[in-house]
Short mmCIF file of C-alpha atoms in Angstrom, two decimals:
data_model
loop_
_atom_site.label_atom_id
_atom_site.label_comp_id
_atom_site.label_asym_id
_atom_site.label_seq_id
_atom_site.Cartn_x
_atom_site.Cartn_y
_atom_site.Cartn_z
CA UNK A 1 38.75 27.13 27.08
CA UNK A 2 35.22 28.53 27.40
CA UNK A 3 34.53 27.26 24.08
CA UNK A 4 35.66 23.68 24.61
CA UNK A 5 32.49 22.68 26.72
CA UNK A 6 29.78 23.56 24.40
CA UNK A 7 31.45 22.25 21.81
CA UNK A 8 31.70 18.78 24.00
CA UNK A 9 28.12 18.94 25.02
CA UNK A 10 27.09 19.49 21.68
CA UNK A 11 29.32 16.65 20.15
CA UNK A 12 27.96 14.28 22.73
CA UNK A 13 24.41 15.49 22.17
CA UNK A 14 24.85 14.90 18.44
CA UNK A 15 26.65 11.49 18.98
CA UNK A 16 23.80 10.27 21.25
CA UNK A 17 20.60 11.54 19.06
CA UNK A 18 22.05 10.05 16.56
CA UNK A 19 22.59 6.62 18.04
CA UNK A 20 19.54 6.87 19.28
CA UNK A 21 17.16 7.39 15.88
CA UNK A 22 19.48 4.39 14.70
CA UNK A 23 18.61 2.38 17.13
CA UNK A 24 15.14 3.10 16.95
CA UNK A 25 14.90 2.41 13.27
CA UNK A 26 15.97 -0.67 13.50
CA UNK A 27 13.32 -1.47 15.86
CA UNK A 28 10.90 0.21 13.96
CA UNK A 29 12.11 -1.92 10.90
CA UNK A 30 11.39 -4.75 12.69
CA UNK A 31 8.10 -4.34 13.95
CA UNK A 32 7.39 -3.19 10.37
CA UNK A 33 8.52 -6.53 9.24
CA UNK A 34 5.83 -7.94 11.01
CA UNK A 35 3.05 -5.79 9.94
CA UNK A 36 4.36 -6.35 6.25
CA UNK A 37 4.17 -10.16 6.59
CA UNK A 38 0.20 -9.55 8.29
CA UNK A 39 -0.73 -7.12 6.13
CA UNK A 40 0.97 -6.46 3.01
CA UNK A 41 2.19 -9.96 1.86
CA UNK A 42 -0.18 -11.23 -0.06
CA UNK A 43 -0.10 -8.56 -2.98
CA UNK A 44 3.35 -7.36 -3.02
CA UNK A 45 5.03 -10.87 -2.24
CA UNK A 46 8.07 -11.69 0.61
CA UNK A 47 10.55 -10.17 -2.21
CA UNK A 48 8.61 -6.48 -2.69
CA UNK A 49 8.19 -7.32 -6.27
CA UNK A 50 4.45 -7.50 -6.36
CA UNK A 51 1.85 -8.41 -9.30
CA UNK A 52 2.73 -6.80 -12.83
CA UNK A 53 0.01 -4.39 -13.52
CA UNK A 54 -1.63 -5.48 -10.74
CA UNK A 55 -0.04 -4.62 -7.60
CA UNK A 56 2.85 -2.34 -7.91
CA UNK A 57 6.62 -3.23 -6.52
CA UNK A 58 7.90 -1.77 -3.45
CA UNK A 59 11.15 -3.64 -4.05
CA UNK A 60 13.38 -0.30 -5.86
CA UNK A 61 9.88 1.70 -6.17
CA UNK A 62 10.68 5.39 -7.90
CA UNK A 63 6.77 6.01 -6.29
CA UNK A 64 7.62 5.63 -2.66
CA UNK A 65 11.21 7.69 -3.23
CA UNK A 66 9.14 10.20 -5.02
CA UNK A 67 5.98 10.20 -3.49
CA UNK A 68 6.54 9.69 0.48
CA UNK A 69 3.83 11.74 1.95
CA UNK A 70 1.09 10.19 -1.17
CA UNK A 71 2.80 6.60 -0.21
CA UNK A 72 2.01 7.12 3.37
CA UNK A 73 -1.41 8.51 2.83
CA UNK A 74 -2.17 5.02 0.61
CA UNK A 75 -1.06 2.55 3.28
CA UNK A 76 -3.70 5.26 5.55
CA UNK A 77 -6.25 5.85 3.96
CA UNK A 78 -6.27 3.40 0.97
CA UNK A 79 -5.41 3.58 -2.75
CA UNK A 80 -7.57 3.89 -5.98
CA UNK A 81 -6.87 5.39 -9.28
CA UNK A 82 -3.74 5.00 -11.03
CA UNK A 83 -0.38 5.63 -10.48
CA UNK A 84 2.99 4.95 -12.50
CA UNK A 85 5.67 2.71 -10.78
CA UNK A 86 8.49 1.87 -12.43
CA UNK A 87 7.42 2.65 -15.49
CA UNK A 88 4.30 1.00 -15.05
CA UNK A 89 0.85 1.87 -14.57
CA UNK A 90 -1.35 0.62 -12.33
CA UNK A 91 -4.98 1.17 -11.70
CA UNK A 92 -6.23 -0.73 -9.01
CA UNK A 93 -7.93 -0.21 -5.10
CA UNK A 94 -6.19 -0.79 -2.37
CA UNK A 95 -8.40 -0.89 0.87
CA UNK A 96 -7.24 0.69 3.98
CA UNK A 97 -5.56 -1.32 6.25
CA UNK A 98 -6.89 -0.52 9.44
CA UNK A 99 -3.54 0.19 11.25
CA UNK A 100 -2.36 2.79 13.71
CA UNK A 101 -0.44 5.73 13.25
CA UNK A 102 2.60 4.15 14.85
CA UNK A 103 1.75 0.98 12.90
CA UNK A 104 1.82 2.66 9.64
CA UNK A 105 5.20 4.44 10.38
CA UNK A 106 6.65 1.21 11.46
CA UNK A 107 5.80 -0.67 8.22
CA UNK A 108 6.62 2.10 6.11
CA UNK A 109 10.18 2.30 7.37
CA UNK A 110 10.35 -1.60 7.03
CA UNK A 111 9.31 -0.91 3.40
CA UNK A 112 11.42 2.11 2.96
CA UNK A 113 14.04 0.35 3.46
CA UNK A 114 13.71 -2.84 2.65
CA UNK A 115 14.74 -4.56 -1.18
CA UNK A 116 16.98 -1.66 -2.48
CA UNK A 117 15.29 0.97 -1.04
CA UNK A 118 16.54 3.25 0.95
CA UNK A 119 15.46 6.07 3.28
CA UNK A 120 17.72 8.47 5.46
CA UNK A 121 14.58 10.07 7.47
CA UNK A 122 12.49 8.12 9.60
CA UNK A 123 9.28 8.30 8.80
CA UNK A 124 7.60 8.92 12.27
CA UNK A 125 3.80 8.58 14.11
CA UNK A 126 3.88 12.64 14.62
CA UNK A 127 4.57 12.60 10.24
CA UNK A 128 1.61 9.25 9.85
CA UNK A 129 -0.90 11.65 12.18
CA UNK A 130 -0.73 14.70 10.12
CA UNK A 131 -1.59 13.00 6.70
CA UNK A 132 -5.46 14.23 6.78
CA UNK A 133 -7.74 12.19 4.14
#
């Protein structure tokens, strides 16, 4: 019997943490949907496909399922050199956006989970602030 009430507590607990970072990244997938369409747009089109050679796909990207921390630090800090997506390279600069730690993590879960991509962790403000240039 003593056993039965942790074991509740910690079911609920569970339950409701759970329902909670759901519900949280859908509203974080939202607002990301909104920075995307200010922001991102123009280079990597409404469908995540991007440019060819130019500006990499998000849309099924092996970089941002292989690379989360380096994908984070781009939409940061700002991209240059070249990188392989897909298959493809890409050497190009991408500028830094200008957005806030909670603005970043918000469009990155958007993208993360957006056009066959998919992401069971939440990327989070506390994970955007400790990417250092």
């Amino acid at each position: 019997m003593k056993l039965i009430l942790p074991l509740y507590v910690l079911t609920v607990f569970t339950l409701g943490f759970l329902l909670y970072q759901e519900s949280g990244l859908k509203e974080s997938i939202k607002k990301g949907s909104e920075i995307y369409t200010d922001f991102c747009v123009n280079c990597h089109l409404d469908n995540g496909k991007g440019v060819p050679f130019t500006y990499p796909p998000l849309a099924k990207s092996d970089y941002l399922e292989k690379t989360r921390e380096a994908s984070i630090h781009a939409v940061k800090f700002g991209l240059q050199g070249e990188i392989i997506v897909n298959g493809l390279t890409y050497n190009n600069t991408m500028t830094s956006l200008g957005l806030e730690d909670e603005e970043i993590a918000n469009v990155m879960n958007f993208i993360m989970n957006s056009w066959g991509n998919t992401q069971t962790k939440m990327v989070t403000e506390k994970e955007v602030s400790a990417i250092e240039k």
